[in-house]
Amino acid sequence: MNEVRTLEPWVGAPGSAVDRVWYVSYGSNMRLARFLAYVRGGRAEGGALEHPGCRDPEPPRAWAALELRGRLYFATESRIWGGGRAFLEPPDEAGGGRTGPGDSGTGPGAVRADLDDGRPGLGAGRIAAGTGRVFARAYDVSREQFADVAAQEMYRAPGDGPGLETVLAGGERAVRCGPGRYETLLCLGALDGRPALTFTAPWRAAEVAPNPPSERYLAQLAGGLGETGAWSAAVIRAYLAAAAAV
């Protein structure tokens, strides 16, 4: 079996100093062909939507299998696959509050602190130790590519994605960029000295109605995990069955 990596602390760096990041996928983008639809543009096999792609269509330079702290759950309704979408619930916060007005910036992609859908958000606090594990695949991409992938997941145009300065400031950090699913950025730590980033919903699993995933969607997750060669087929089936149970 291939190695399963874990993350180290991210000490932070000025956003302008970070050229490349790890995009950590815990959902259908774990399958490389599906992820490349977001990078190069087009429609993923079995998917229902065309994606514009990143401004830079270079494929990821490397990837790694990861185990994360937290919980995988399924909720809302996928426009692409039907059924619930995958979300990462990180461990409980150890402190703090939302991104402040001074961090909100202006113009496209700025982090906004004033958006609220009525459910408690993750804010910009640090994430504390917790229980549970989430299987994931990390891709070595440019900072711009991560922002463009995040933009497409947020139903925005490439180039209109979220600013990354706050999420790169240091530590395990959550930054809410909007009220919707996949509009909260997470810095999960570091891998080989570079920040590991992903996105999830601003709510926690207990605050939203569960929705089981479709078989097509689960097949994408299982296929991506299988491509890594890091977990056996039996382990993957058991992991996804437990996460999908509602």
XYZ file of C-alpha atoms in Angstrom:
246
model
C 0.000 0.000 0.000
C 1.138 3.557 -0.633
C 1.958 5.845 2.259
C -0.777 7.785 4.029
C 0.568 11.168 5.093
C -0.469 13.409 7.967
C -0.156 17.171 8.162
C 2.272 19.280 10.152
C 1.588 22.745 11.602
C 1.565 25.669 9.178
C 3.450 28.590 10.697
C 2.123 31.102 8.191
C 3.640 33.359 5.580
C 2.698 36.561 3.773
C 0.242 35.627 1.068
C 2.497 37.045 -1.633
C 5.265 34.654 -0.538
C 3.187 31.518 -1.181
C 3.282 30.406 -4.815
C 2.132 26.807 -4.465
C -0.248 25.100 -2.069
C -1.783 21.692 -1.514
C -5.454 21.513 -2.434
C -6.935 18.874 -0.134
C -9.953 17.099 -1.613
C -12.170 14.865 0.510
C -14.987 14.566 -2.074
C -15.351 13.724 -5.748
C -12.227 15.682 -6.717
C -10.191 12.894 -5.158
C -10.711 11.194 -8.527
C -8.079 12.733 -10.784
C -10.153 12.772 -13.985
C -12.954 14.537 -12.156
C -10.567 17.104 -10.645
C -9.044 17.817 -14.063
C -12.460 18.995 -15.285
C -12.049 21.893 -12.839
C -8.454 22.473 -13.936
C -8.719 22.109 -17.734
C -12.427 22.736 -18.140
C -15.149 20.456 -19.443
C -17.607 17.986 -18.003
C -16.617 15.151 -15.713
C -17.712 11.681 -16.778
C -21.145 11.110 -15.274
C -21.485 14.759 -14.244
C -24.213 17.183 -15.275
C -22.331 20.502 -15.562
C -19.628 22.007 -17.760
C -16.784 23.677 -15.875
C -14.831 26.654 -17.263
C -11.514 25.428 -15.870
C -8.639 27.325 -14.306
C -6.832 30.193 -15.959
C -3.726 27.997 -15.756
C -4.634 24.485 -16.990
C -1.420 22.807 -15.807
C -2.243 19.475 -14.106
C -1.141 18.977 -10.505
C 2.568 18.328 -10.183
C 2.181 15.751 -7.425
C -0.370 14.268 -5.065
C -0.433 12.582 -1.659
C -2.891 10.457 0.299
C -3.849 12.015 3.628
C -5.766 11.261 6.783
C -7.281 14.356 8.402
C -8.829 15.019 11.780
C -12.547 15.660 11.657
C -15.661 14.130 10.146
C -17.037 13.542 6.642
C -20.792 14.060 6.250
C -23.287 14.535 3.406
C -25.904 17.279 3.129
C -27.647 19.690 0.699
C -28.306 18.537 -2.901
C -25.657 18.208 -5.588
C -26.504 19.789 -8.944
C -23.953 17.533 -10.617
C -24.480 14.091 -9.089
C -27.796 14.289 -7.231
C -28.020 13.361 -3.571
C -25.969 14.870 -0.789
C -22.650 16.642 -1.164
C -19.578 15.770 0.899
C -18.511 18.225 3.595
C -15.645 18.229 6.048
C -16.480 19.083 9.639
C -13.164 20.062 11.214
C -12.457 19.553 14.907
C -13.982 22.026 17.329
C -12.511 25.497 17.457
C -10.256 26.520 20.279
C -11.163 30.107 20.227
C -12.433 32.480 18.112
C -14.579 34.743 16.311
C -15.112 35.684 12.741
C -12.880 37.421 10.333
C -12.902 41.050 11.390
C -13.844 43.988 9.199
C -10.197 44.873 8.812
C -9.629 41.560 7.046
C -12.590 41.811 4.735
C -10.859 43.706 1.952
C -12.595 45.104 -1.070
C -13.210 43.970 -4.602
C -13.636 40.482 -6.091
C -12.575 37.596 -3.908
C -12.223 39.596 -0.700
C -13.031 37.787 2.520
C -16.342 39.049 3.870
C -17.335 38.979 7.508
C -20.883 40.299 7.139
C -22.515 37.331 5.426
C -24.708 35.167 7.625
C -27.343 32.573 6.797
C -28.538 32.267 10.379
C -26.449 29.252 11.285
C -23.288 29.499 13.384
C -20.282 29.913 11.106
C -16.691 28.817 11.539
C -15.386 32.370 11.451
C -11.621 32.789 11.376
C -10.815 30.923 14.564
C -8.160 28.304 15.076
C -9.155 24.658 14.918
C -8.461 22.539 17.996
C -7.620 18.874 18.311
C -10.548 16.539 17.814
C -11.565 12.985 17.118
C -12.362 11.100 13.944
C -10.545 10.800 10.662
C -11.231 11.768 7.080
C -9.544 10.175 4.057
C -8.346 12.726 1.504
C -6.116 13.344 -1.490
C -3.903 16.425 -1.687
C -2.853 17.947 -5.015
C 0.180 20.180 -5.584
C -1.265 23.209 -7.410
C -0.491 26.888 -7.754
C -2.090 29.390 -5.441
C -4.005 30.809 -8.413
C -5.291 27.374 -9.381
C -6.588 26.718 -5.873
C -8.429 30.047 -5.927
C -9.917 29.200 -9.343
C -11.058 25.734 -8.218
C -12.609 27.267 -5.107
C -14.334 29.889 -7.286
C -15.926 27.201 -9.465
C -17.104 25.271 -6.394
C -18.651 28.546 -5.164
C -20.387 29.086 -8.551
C -18.114 32.012 -9.334
C -15.953 32.629 -12.391
C -12.252 31.742 -12.364
C -10.411 34.894 -11.362
C -13.272 35.887 -9.035
C -12.315 33.466 -6.302
C -11.639 34.177 -2.649
C -8.598 36.033 -1.418
C -6.180 33.739 0.421
C -4.196 36.182 2.553
C -6.149 35.554 5.761
C -6.293 31.770 5.490
C -2.517 31.674 4.894
C -1.728 33.822 7.935
C -0.734 30.870 10.107
C -2.074 27.973 12.087
C -5.103 25.805 11.415
C -7.642 28.396 10.421
C -11.160 28.786 9.057
C -12.149 31.845 7.020
C -15.743 32.368 5.980
C -16.073 33.910 2.514
C -19.844 33.624 2.104
C -22.964 31.932 3.466
C -23.113 28.948 1.135
C -21.668 25.480 0.915
C -17.954 25.405 0.056
C -17.637 29.113 0.924
C -15.542 28.578 4.056
C -11.816 28.178 3.462
C -9.766 25.971 5.776
C -6.034 25.839 6.331
C -5.559 22.331 7.686
C -1.811 22.486 8.274
C 1.225 21.949 6.068
C 2.682 19.195 3.917
C 6.337 19.333 2.895
C 6.506 22.938 4.062
C 3.550 24.227 2.046
C 0.041 25.054 3.286
C -2.731 22.488 2.856
C -6.023 24.206 1.987
C -9.575 23.107 1.353
C -13.130 24.467 1.576
C -16.294 23.345 3.315
C -19.620 24.684 4.588
C -19.967 27.281 7.374
C -22.306 25.033 9.333
C -21.606 21.862 11.267
C -23.244 18.495 10.585
C -25.746 18.845 13.433
C -26.982 22.179 12.033
C -28.135 20.940 8.617
C -30.414 18.130 7.451
C -28.446 15.077 6.336
C -28.885 13.879 2.766
C -27.422 10.562 1.606
C -25.169 10.729 -1.458
C -26.074 9.186 -4.791
C -24.361 6.001 -5.924
C -22.743 7.959 -8.777
C -21.222 10.390 -6.307
C -20.014 7.677 -3.947
C -18.394 5.957 -6.926
C -16.339 9.096 -7.561
C -15.138 9.181 -3.945
C -14.367 5.470 -3.919
C -12.585 5.711 -7.259
C -10.409 8.584 -6.102
C -9.433 6.857 -2.876
C -8.715 3.679 -4.820
C -6.431 5.550 -7.230
C -4.132 6.494 -4.365
C -3.358 2.874 -3.524
C -3.274 3.889 0.134
C -6.334 2.011 1.416
C -7.786 -1.381 0.582
C -11.124 -1.648 -1.203
C -12.680 -3.078 1.961
C -11.468 -0.169 4.084
C -12.754 2.350 1.517
C -16.197 0.700 1.393
C -16.489 0.655 5.169
C -15.336 4.271 5.478
C -17.824 5.585 2.918
C -20.687 3.445 4.206
C -20.201 4.825 7.700
C -20.038 8.420 6.447
C -23.104 8.021 4.212
C -25.306 6.470 6.905
C -28.045 8.914 7.974
